[in-house]
PDB file of C-alpha atoms and ligand atoms in Angstrom:
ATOM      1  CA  UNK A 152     -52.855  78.646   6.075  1.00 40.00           C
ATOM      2  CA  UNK A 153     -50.350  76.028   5.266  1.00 44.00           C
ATOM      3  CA  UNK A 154     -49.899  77.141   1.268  1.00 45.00           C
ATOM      4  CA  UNK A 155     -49.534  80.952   2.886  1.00 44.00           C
ATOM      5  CA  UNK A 156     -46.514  79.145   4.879  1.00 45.00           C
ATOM      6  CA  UNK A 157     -45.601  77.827   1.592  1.00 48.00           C
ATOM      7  CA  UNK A 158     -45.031  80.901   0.228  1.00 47.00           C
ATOM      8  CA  UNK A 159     -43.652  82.232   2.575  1.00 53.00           C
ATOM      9  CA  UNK A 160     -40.609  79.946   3.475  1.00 50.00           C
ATOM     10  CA  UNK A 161     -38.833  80.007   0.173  1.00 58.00           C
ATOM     11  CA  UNK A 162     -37.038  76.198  -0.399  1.00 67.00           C
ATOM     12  CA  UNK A 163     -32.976  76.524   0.344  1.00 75.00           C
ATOM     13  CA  UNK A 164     -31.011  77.615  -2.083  1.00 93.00           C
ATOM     14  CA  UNK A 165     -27.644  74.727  -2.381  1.00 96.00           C
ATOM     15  CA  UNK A 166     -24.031  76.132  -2.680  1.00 96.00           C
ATOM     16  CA  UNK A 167     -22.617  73.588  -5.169  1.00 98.00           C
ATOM     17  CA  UNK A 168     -18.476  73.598  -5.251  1.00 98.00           C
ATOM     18  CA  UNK A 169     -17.064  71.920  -8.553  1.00 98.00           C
ATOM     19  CA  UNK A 170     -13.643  70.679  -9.229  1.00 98.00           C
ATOM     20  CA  UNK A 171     -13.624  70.401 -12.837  1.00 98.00           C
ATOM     21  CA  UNK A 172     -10.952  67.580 -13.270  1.00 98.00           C
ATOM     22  CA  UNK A 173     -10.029  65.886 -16.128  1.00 98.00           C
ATOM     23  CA  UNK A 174     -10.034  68.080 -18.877  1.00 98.00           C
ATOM     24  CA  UNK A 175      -6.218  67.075 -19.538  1.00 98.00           C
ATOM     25  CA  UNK A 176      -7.247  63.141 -19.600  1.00 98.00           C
ATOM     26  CA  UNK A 177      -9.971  64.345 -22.340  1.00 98.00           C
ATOM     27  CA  UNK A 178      -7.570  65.673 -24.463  1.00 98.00           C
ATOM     28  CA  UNK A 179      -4.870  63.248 -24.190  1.00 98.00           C
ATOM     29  CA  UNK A 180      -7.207  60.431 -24.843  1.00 98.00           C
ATOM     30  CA  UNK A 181      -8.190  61.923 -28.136  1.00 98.00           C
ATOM     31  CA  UNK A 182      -4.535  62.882 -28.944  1.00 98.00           C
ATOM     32  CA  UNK A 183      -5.121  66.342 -28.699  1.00 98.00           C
ATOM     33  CA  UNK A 184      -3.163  69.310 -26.712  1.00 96.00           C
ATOM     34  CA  UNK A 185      -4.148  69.871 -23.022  1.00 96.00           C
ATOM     35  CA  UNK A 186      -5.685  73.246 -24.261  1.00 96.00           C
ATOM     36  CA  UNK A 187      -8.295  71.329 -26.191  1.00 97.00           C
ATOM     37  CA  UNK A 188      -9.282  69.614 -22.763  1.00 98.00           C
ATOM     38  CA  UNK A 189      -9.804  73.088 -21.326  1.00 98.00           C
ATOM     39  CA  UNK A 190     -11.504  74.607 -24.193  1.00 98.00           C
ATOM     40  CA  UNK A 191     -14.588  71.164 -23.938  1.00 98.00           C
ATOM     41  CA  UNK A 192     -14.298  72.788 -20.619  1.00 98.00           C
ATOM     42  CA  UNK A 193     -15.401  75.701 -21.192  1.00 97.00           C
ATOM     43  CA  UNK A 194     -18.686  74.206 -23.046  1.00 97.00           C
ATOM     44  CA  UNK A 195     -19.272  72.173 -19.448  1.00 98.00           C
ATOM     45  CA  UNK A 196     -19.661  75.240 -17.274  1.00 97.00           C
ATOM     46  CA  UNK A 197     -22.066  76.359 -19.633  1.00 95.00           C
ATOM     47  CA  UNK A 198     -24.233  73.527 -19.018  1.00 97.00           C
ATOM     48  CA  UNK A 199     -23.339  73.709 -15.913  1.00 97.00           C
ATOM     49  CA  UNK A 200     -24.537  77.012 -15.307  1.00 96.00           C
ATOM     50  CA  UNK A 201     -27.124  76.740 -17.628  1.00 95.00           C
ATOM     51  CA  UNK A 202     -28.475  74.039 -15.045  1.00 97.00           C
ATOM     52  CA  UNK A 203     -28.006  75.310 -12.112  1.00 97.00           C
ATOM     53  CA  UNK A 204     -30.928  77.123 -11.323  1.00 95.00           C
ATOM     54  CA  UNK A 205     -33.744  74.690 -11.999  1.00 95.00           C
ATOM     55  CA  UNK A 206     -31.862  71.871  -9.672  1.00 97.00           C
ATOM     56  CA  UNK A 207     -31.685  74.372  -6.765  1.00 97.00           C
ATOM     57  CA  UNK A 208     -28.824  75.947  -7.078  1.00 97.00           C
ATOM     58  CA  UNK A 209     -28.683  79.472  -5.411  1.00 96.00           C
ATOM     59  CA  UNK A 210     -24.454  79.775  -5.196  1.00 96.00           C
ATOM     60  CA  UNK A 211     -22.038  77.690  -7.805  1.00 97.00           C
ATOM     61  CA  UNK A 212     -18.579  78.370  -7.054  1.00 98.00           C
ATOM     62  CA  UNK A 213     -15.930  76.547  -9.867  1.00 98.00           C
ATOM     63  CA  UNK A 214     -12.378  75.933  -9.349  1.00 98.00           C
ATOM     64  CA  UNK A 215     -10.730  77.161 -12.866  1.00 98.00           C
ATOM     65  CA  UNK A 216      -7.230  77.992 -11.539  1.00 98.00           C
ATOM     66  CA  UNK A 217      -5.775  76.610  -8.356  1.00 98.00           C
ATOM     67  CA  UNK A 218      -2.459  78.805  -6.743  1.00 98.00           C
ATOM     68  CA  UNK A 219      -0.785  75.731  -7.735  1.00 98.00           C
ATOM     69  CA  UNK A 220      -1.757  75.934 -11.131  1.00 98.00           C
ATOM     70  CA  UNK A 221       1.264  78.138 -11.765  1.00 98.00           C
ATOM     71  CA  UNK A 222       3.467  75.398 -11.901  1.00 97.00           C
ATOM     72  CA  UNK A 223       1.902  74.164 -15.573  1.00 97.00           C
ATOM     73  CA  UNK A 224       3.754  75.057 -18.861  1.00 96.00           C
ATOM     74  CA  UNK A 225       3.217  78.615 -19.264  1.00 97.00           C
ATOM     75  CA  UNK A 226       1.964  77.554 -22.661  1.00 96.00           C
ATOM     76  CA  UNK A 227      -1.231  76.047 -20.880  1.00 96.00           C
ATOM     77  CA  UNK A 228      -1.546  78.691 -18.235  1.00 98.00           C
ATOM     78  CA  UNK A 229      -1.689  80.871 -20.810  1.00 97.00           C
ATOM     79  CA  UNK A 230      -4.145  79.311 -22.574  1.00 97.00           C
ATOM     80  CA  UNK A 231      -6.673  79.233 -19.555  1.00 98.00           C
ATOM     81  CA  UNK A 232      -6.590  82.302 -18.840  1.00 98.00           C
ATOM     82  CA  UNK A 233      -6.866  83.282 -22.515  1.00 98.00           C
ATOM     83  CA  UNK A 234      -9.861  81.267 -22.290  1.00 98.00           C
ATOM     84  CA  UNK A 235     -10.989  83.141 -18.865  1.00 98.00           C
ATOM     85  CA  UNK A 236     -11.193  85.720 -20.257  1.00 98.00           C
ATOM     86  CA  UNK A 237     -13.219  85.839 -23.180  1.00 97.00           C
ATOM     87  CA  UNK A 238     -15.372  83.259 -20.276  1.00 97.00           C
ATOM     88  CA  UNK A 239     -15.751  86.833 -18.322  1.00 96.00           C
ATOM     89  CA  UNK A 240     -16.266  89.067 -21.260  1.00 92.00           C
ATOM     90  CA  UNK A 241     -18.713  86.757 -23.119  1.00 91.00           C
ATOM     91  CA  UNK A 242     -20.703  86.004 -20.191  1.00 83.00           C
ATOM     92  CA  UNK A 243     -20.862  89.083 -18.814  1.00 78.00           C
ATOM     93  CA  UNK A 244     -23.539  89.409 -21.895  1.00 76.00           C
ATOM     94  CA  UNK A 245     -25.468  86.492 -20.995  1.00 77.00           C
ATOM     95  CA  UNK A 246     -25.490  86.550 -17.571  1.00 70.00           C
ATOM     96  CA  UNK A 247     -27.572  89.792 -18.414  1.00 71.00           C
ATOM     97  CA  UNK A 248     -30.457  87.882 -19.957  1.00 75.00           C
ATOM     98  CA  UNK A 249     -29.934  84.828 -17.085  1.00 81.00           C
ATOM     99  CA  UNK A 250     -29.832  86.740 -14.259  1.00 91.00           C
ATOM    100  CA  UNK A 251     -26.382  85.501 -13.081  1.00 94.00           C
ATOM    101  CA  UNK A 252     -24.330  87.491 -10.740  1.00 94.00           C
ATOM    102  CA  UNK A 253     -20.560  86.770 -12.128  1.00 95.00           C
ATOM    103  CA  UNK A 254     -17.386  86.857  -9.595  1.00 95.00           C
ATOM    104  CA  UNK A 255     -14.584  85.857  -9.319  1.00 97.00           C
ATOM    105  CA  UNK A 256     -12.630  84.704  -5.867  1.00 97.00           C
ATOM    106  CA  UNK A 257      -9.012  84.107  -5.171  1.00 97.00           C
ATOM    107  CA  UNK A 258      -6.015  86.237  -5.026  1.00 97.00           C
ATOM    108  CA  UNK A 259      -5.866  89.273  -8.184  1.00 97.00           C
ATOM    109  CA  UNK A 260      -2.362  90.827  -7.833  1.00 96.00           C
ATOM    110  CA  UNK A 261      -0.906  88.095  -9.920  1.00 97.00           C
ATOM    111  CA  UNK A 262      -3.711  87.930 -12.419  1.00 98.00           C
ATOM    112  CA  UNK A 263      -2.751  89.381 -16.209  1.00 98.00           C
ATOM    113  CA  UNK A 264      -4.141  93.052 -16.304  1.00 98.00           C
ATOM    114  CA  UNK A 265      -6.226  92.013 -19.236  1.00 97.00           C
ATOM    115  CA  UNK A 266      -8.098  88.884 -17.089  1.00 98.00           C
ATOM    116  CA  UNK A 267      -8.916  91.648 -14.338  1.00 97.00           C
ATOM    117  CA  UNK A 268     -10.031  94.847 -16.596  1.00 96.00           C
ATOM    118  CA  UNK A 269     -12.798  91.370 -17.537  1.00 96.00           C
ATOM    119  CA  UNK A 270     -12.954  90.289 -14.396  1.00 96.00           C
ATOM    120  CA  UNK A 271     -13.959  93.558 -13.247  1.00 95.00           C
ATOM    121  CA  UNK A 272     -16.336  94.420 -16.465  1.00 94.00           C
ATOM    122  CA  UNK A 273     -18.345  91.060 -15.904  1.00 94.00           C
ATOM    123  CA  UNK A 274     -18.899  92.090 -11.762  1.00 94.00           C
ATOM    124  CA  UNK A 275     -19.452  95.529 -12.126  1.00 93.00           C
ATOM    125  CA  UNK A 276     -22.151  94.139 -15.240  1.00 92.00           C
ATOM    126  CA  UNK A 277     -23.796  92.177 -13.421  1.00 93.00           C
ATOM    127  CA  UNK A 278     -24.069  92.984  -9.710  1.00 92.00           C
ATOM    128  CA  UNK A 279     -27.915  94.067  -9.375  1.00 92.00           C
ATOM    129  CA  UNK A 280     -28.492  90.210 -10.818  1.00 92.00           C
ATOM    130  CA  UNK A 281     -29.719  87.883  -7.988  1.00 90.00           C
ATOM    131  CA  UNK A 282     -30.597  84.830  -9.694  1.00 92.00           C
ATOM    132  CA  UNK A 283     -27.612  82.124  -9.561  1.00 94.00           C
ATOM    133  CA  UNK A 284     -24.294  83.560  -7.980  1.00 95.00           C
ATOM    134  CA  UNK A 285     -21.572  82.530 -10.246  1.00 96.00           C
ATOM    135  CA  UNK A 286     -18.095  82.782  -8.614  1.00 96.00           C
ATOM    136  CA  UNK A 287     -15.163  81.480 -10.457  1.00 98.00           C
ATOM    137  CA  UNK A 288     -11.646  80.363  -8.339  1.00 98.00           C
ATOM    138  CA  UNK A 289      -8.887  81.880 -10.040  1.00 98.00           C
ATOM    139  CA  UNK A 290      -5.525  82.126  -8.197  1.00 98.00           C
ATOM    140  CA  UNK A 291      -7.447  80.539  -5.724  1.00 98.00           C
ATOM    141  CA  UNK A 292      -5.868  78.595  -2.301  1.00 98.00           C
ATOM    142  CA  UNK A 293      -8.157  77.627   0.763  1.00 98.00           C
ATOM    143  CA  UNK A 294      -4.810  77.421   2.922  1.00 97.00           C
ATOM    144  CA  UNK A 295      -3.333  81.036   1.559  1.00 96.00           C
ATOM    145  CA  UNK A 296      -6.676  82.618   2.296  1.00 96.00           C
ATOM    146  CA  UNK A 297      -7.575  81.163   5.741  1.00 95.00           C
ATOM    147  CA  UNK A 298      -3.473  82.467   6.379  1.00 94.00           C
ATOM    148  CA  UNK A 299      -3.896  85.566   5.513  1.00 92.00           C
ATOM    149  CA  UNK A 300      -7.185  85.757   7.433  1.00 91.00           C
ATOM    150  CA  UNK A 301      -5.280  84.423  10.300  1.00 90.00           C
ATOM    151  CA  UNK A 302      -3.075  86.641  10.095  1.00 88.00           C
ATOM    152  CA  UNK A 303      -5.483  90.167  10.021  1.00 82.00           C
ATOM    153  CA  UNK A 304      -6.925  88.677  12.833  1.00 82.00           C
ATOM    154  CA  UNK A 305      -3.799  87.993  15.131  1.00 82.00           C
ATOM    155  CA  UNK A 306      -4.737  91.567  17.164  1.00 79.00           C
ATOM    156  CA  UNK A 307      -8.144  90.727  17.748  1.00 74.00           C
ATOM    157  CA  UNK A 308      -9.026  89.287  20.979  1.00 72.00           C
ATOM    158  CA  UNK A 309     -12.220  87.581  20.250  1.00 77.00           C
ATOM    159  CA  UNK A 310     -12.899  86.202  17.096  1.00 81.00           C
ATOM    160  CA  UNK A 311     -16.080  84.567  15.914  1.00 88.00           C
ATOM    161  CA  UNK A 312     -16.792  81.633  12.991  1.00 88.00           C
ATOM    162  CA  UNK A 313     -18.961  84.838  11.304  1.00 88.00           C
ATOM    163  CA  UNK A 314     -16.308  87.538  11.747  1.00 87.00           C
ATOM    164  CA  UNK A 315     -13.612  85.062  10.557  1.00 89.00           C
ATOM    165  CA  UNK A 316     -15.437  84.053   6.711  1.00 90.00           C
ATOM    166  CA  UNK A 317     -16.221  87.679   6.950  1.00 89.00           C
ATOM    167  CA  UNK A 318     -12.541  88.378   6.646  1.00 89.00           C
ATOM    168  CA  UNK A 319     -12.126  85.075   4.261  1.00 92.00           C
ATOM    169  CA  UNK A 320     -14.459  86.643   2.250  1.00 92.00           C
ATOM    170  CA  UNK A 321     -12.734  90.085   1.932  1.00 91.00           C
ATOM    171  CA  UNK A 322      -9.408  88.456   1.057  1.00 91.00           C
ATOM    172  CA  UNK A 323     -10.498  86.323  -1.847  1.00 91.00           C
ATOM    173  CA  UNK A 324     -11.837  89.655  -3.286  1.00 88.00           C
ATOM    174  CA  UNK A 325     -15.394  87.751  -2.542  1.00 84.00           C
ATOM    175  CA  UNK A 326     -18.326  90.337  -3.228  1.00 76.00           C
ATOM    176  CA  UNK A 327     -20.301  88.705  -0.402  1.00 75.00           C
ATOM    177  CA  UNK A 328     -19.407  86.769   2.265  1.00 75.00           C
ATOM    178  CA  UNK A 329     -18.762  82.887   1.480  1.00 74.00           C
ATOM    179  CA  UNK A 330     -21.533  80.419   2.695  1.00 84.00           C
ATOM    180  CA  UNK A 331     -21.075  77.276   3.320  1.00 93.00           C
ATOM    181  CA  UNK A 332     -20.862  74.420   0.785  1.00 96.00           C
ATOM    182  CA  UNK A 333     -23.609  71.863   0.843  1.00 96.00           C
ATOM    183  CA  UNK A 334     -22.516  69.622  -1.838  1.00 98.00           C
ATOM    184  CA  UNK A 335     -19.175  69.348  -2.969  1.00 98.00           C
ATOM    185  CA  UNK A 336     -18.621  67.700  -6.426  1.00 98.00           C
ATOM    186  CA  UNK A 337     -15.232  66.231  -8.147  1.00 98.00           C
ATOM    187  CA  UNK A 338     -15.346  64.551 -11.604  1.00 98.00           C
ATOM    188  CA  UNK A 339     -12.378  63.061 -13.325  1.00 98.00           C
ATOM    189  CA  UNK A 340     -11.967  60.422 -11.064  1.00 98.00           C
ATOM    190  CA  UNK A 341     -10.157  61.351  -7.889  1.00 97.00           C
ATOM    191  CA  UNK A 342     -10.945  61.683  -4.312  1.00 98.00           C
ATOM    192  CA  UNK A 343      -9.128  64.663  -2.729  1.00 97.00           C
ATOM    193  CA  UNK A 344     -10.560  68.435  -2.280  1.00 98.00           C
ATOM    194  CA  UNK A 345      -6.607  69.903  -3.431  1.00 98.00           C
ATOM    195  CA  UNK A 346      -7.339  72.948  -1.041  1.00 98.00           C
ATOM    196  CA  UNK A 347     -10.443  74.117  -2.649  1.00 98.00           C
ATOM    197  CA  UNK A 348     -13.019  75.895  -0.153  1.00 97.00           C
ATOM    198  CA  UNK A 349     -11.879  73.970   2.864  1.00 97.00           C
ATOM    199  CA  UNK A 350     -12.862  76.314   5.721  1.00 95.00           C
ATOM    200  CA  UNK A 351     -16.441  76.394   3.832  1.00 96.00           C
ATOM    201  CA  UNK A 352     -16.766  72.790   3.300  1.00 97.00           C
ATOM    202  CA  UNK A 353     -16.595  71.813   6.889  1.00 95.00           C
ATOM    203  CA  UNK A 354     -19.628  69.777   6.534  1.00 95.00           C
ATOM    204  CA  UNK A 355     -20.370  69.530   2.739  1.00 97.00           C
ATOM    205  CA  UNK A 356     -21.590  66.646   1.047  1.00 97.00           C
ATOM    206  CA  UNK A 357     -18.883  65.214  -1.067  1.00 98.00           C
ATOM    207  CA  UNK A 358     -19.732  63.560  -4.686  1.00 98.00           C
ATOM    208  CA  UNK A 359     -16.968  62.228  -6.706  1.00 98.00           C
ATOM    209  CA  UNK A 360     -17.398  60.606 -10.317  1.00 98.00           C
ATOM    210  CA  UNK A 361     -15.248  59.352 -12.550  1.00 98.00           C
ATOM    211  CA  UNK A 362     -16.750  61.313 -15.176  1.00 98.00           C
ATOM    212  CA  UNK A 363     -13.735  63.589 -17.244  1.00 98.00           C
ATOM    213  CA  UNK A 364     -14.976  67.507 -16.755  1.00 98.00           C
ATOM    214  CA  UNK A 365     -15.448  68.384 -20.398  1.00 98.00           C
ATOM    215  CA  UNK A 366     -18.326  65.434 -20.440  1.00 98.00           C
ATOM    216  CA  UNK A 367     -20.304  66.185 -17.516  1.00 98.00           C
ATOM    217  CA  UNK A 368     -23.576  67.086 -18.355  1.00 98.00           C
ATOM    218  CA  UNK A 369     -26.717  68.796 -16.821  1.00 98.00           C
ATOM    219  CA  UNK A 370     -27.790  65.118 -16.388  1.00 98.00           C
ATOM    220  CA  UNK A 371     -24.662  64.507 -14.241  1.00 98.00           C
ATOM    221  CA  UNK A 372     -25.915  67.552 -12.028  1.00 98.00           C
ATOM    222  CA  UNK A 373     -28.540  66.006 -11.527  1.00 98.00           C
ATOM    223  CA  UNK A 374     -27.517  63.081 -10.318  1.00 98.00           C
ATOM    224  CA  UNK A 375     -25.120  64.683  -8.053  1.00 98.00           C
ATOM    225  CA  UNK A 376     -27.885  66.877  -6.613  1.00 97.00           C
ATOM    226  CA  UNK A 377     -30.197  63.736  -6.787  1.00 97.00           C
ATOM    227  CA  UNK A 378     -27.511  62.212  -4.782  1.00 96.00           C
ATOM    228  CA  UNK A 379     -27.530  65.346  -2.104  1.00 96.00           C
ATOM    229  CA  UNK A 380     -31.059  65.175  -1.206  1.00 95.00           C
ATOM    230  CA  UNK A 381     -30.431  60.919  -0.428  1.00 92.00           C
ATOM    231  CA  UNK A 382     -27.933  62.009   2.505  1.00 91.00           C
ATOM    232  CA  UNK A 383     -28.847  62.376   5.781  1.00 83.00           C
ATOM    233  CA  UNK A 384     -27.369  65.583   7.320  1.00 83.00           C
ATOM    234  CA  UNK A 385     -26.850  65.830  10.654  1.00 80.00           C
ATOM    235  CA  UNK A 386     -24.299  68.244  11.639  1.00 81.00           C
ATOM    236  CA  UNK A 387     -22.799  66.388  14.494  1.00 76.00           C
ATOM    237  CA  UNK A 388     -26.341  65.710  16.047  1.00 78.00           C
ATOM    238  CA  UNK A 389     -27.912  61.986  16.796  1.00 73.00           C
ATOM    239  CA  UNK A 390     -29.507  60.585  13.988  1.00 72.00           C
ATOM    240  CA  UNK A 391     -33.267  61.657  14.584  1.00 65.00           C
ATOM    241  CA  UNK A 392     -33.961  57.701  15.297  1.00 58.00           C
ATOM    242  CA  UNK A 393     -31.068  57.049  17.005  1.00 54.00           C
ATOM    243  CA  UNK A 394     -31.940  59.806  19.199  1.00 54.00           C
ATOM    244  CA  UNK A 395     -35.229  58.686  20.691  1.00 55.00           C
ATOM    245  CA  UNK A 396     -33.589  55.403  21.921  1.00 51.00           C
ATOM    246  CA  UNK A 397     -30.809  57.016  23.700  1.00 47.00           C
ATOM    247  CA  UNK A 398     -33.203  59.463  25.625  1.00 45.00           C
ATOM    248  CA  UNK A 399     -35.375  56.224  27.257  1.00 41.00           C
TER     249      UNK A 399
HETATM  250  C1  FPP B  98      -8.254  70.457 -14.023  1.00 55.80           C
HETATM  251  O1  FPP B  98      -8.110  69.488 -15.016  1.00 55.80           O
HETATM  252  C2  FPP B  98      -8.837  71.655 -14.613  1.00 55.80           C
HETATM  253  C3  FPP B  98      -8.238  72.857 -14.633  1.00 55.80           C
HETATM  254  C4  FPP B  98      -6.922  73.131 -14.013  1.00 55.80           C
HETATM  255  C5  FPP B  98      -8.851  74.021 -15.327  1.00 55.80           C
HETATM  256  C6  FPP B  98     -10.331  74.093 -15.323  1.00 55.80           C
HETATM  257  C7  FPP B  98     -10.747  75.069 -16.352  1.00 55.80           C
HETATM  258  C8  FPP B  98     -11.813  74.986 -17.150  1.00 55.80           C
HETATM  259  C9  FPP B  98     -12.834  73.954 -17.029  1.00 55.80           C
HETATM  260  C10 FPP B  98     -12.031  75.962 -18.280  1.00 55.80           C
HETATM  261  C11 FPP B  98     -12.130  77.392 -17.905  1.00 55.80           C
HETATM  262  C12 FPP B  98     -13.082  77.659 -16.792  1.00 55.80           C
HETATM  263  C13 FPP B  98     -14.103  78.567 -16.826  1.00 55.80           C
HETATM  264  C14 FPP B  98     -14.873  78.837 -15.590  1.00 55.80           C
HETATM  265  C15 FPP B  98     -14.499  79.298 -18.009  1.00 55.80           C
HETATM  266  P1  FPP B  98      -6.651  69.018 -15.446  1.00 55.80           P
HETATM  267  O2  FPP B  98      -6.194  69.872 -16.564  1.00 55.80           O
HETATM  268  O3  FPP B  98      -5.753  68.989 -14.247  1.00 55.80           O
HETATM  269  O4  FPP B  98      -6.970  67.580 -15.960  1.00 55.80           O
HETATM  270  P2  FPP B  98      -6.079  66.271 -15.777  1.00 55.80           P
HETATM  271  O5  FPP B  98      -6.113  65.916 -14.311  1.00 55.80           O
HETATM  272  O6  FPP B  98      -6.796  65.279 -16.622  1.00 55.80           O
HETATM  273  O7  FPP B  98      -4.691  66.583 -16.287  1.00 55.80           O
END
């Protein structure tokens, strides 16, 4: 009976959040341009997502380009999304032989038409996939979004926590509504979420390392999900031991 249950209760699938910081401090510290930084970046993800799915992973949602990202050199902007791009395109192929679901999440009216027409190739490609969901935050602002939702909402009279990521969901362009984050990871050193996912990390697990984005490695996943499991989650409740000696 109990391996029947086994089977039967698949194990949770984690929604990881990464903020890939650092890739700038790379590239300075080997004298190179900022767009080197980016491009080591690139090669991250891909271990990144390479990893994903044996740690766990059902959901990894990346921050590549923050709203305020537009205040960069249009030199480097132009550069990410250059490198976006062929990121969309290129993996749109893989993700075929992975089983990755690719999308992307954040606002699109801004976006170069060529990053969209591969925006839109890689989700149309791989929508039937439903191994790891892939979504990449591009144009992307927790505050703009939850706004905005605020804002669609203002005639409704009764508005629940579903309804509202619902509507998040739908104004981020997300294919399927947004779960919640269970582990939240920043590398490069600093401790701040820079309006990334806020609404959805309500109660994630935060892991910061000082680790520069382009060298994390599937070993550094690890450790962060290693990390994860260590925590004790509570939601707000009594610690399970705690609990018993408040009741007596
Ligand atoms: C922050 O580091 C990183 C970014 C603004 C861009 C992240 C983009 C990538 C990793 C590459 C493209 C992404 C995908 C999904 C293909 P920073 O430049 O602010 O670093 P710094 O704090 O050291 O200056």
């Amino acid at each position: 009976m109990r391996e029947s249950t086994l089977y039967l209760v698949p194990p949770k699938q984690l929604h990881v959040a990464i903020l890939m910081d650092g890739n700038g401090r790379w590239a300075a510290a080997r004298g190179l341009p900022r767009s080197a930084g980016h491009r080591a970046g690139v090669e991250a993800v891909r271990r990144a997502v390479h990893a994903a799915p044996s740690l766990g992973i059902g959901t990894l949602t990346l921050f590549a380009f923050s709203s305020s990202n537009w205040q960069r050199d249009p030199q480097e902007v132009g550069a990410l999304f250059g490198l976006l791009e062929k990121f969309f395109f290129s993996e749109a192929f893989r993700a075929q032989e992975h089983d990755v679901r690719i999308s992307a999440i954040g606002r699109r009216d801004r976006l170069p038409s060529t990053l969209l027409s591969a925006i839109e190739a890689a989700e149309t490609a791989t929508a039937q996939n439903d191994g790891l969901d892939l979504r990449i935050a591009v144009d992307y602002s927790a505050r703009e979004a939850m706004l905005r939702t605020a804002c669609w909402m203002i005639s409704s009279t009764e508005v629940t926590q579903r309804e509202f990521s619902r509507r998040l969901a739908e104004v981020t362009h997300s294919p399927a509504e947004s779960s919640d984050v269970d582990l939240l990871i920043r590398t490069g050193g600093e401790q701040r979420l820079s309006d990334f996912l806020l609404w959805e990390c309500a109660y994630a697990e935060l892991h910061f390392t000082d680790r520069m984005w382009p060298d994390f490695t599937s070993a550094d996943l690890e450790l962060a999900i290693r990390d994860f499991h260590a925590r004790d989650r509570r939601f707000g409740a009594a610690p399970a031991a705690l609990a018993n000696v408040t009741a007596s």
